[in-house]
Amino acid sequence: MKIDRIVLRQLRLELVHPFETSFGRTTGRNVILVEASSDGVSGWGEVTAPEHPFYNEEWTESAWLILRDYVAPALVGRTLEAARAGELTAGIRGHNMARGGAEAALWDLEARLAGRPLYRHIGGGARTEIPCGVSIGIQESVPALLAKIETELSAGYHRIKIKIKPGWDVEVVREVRRRFPDIRLMADANSAYTPADADHLKRLDEFYLMMLEQPLAHDDIVDHAALQAKLDTPICLDESIRSARQAEQAIRLRACRIMNIKLGRVGGFAEARRIHDLAEQAGIPVWCGGMLEAGVGRAHNVALSTLPNFVLPGDVSASHRYWARDIITPPIEVTPRGTIVVSNEPGFGYSLNREFIDSITVRRESVG
Ligand code: OSB
Ligand code: MG
């Protein structure tokens, strides 16, 4: 397909509840949408870069500039296949979320041109219902956390992830376990610890968590390997896995027993699939992480979660947990079974709320 034009839009969306992690608190999102068109058909991608460079190096502003000045000019006017589009921007060091938002738009476009659902186009379809988990941010108090968990369990979610940080960890997990001894529970530290905390983290073994996500530095593999050798709890890497090469190194060093794959963090579907395949060959289960996505990114995550080795519930949950109104129709809904039913419509499977999108657009630029 020939890429005629790429349009960037930046939207502002307020969260229904603030979301707090070890690296900060988010009250609303600056979402960049990438619209790529060919022959009058448009494909859509969402850039998952957060509002500040505290998860990885990217933020809204860096993503906008990289997309406008490097990614879009590398793609517009070219005839390409989505599976190889990443190669055209591979010379850019880092900025995977900016690259990945555009790459995802090209997969959606190619799927629509073929009249096919995106999940089929990427080679998914191992399941047509996605088992869902939720990620619960750091709360004001333990009773507030317990109440949130109760709500999510009643909604049918299959596993609960809580965010931890020094001062909100072992004793909080102990209370959660006391109240909910049988649930599938995990904790995400977002790199809040160092190797000097190994004995402290070892105390979490008592609570038979499904996994401990990214306890150590955002760019580390070697220290995680040493920590994994010491813990009974499986380590899951998030921030540290940005490419298939890093996934291969983490597997080789036994730095984790589970991987979280995020479409943006790894630069798109092609790299996500490579990581998925390496993990599958190594017997490492994967799940789809989230970045507080609006509907377009959320629908892409649903498609990704249909690949065979996404055997664990991910952080892909209902739109209404984040947004009073989503940018897609219908919003992403979760069944009483705690699943999302995959759409068979062409492309990412939902309609865009064009008027709503226009009403919350704060800037727009076109390349081509
Ligand atoms: O580490 O998985 C993470 C949100 C923002 C940045 C990083 C993370 C998260 C989440 C929320 O855990 C996942 C979601 O509900 O989208
Ligand atoms: Mg994480």
mmCIF file of C-alpha atoms and ligand atoms in Angstrom, residues 161 163 188 190 213 238-239 260 262, ligand 2:
data_model
loop_
_atom_site.group_PDB
_atom_site.id
_atom_site.type_symbol
_atom_site.label_atom_id
_atom_site.label_comp_id
_atom_site.label_asym_id
_atom_site.label_seq_id
_atom_site.Cartn_x
_atom_site.Cartn_y
_atom_site.Cartn_z
ATOM 1 C CA LYS A 161 -2.574 -6.142 40.083
ATOM 2 C CA LYS A 163 1.009 -1.016 42.507
ATOM 3 C CA ASP A 188 3.998 -3.936 40.084
ATOM 4 C CA ASN A 190 7.685 0.245 38.351
ATOM 5 C CA GLU A 213 6.502 -6.841 37.976
ATOM 6 C CA ASP A 238 7.852 -4.590 31.775
ATOM 7 C CA GLU A 239 10.046 -1.455 31.327
ATOM 8 C CA ASN A 260 4.506 -8.088 29.912
ATOM 9 C CA LYS A 262 3.204 -3.424 25.541
HETATM 10 MG MG MG B 2 4.251 -2.301 34.729
#
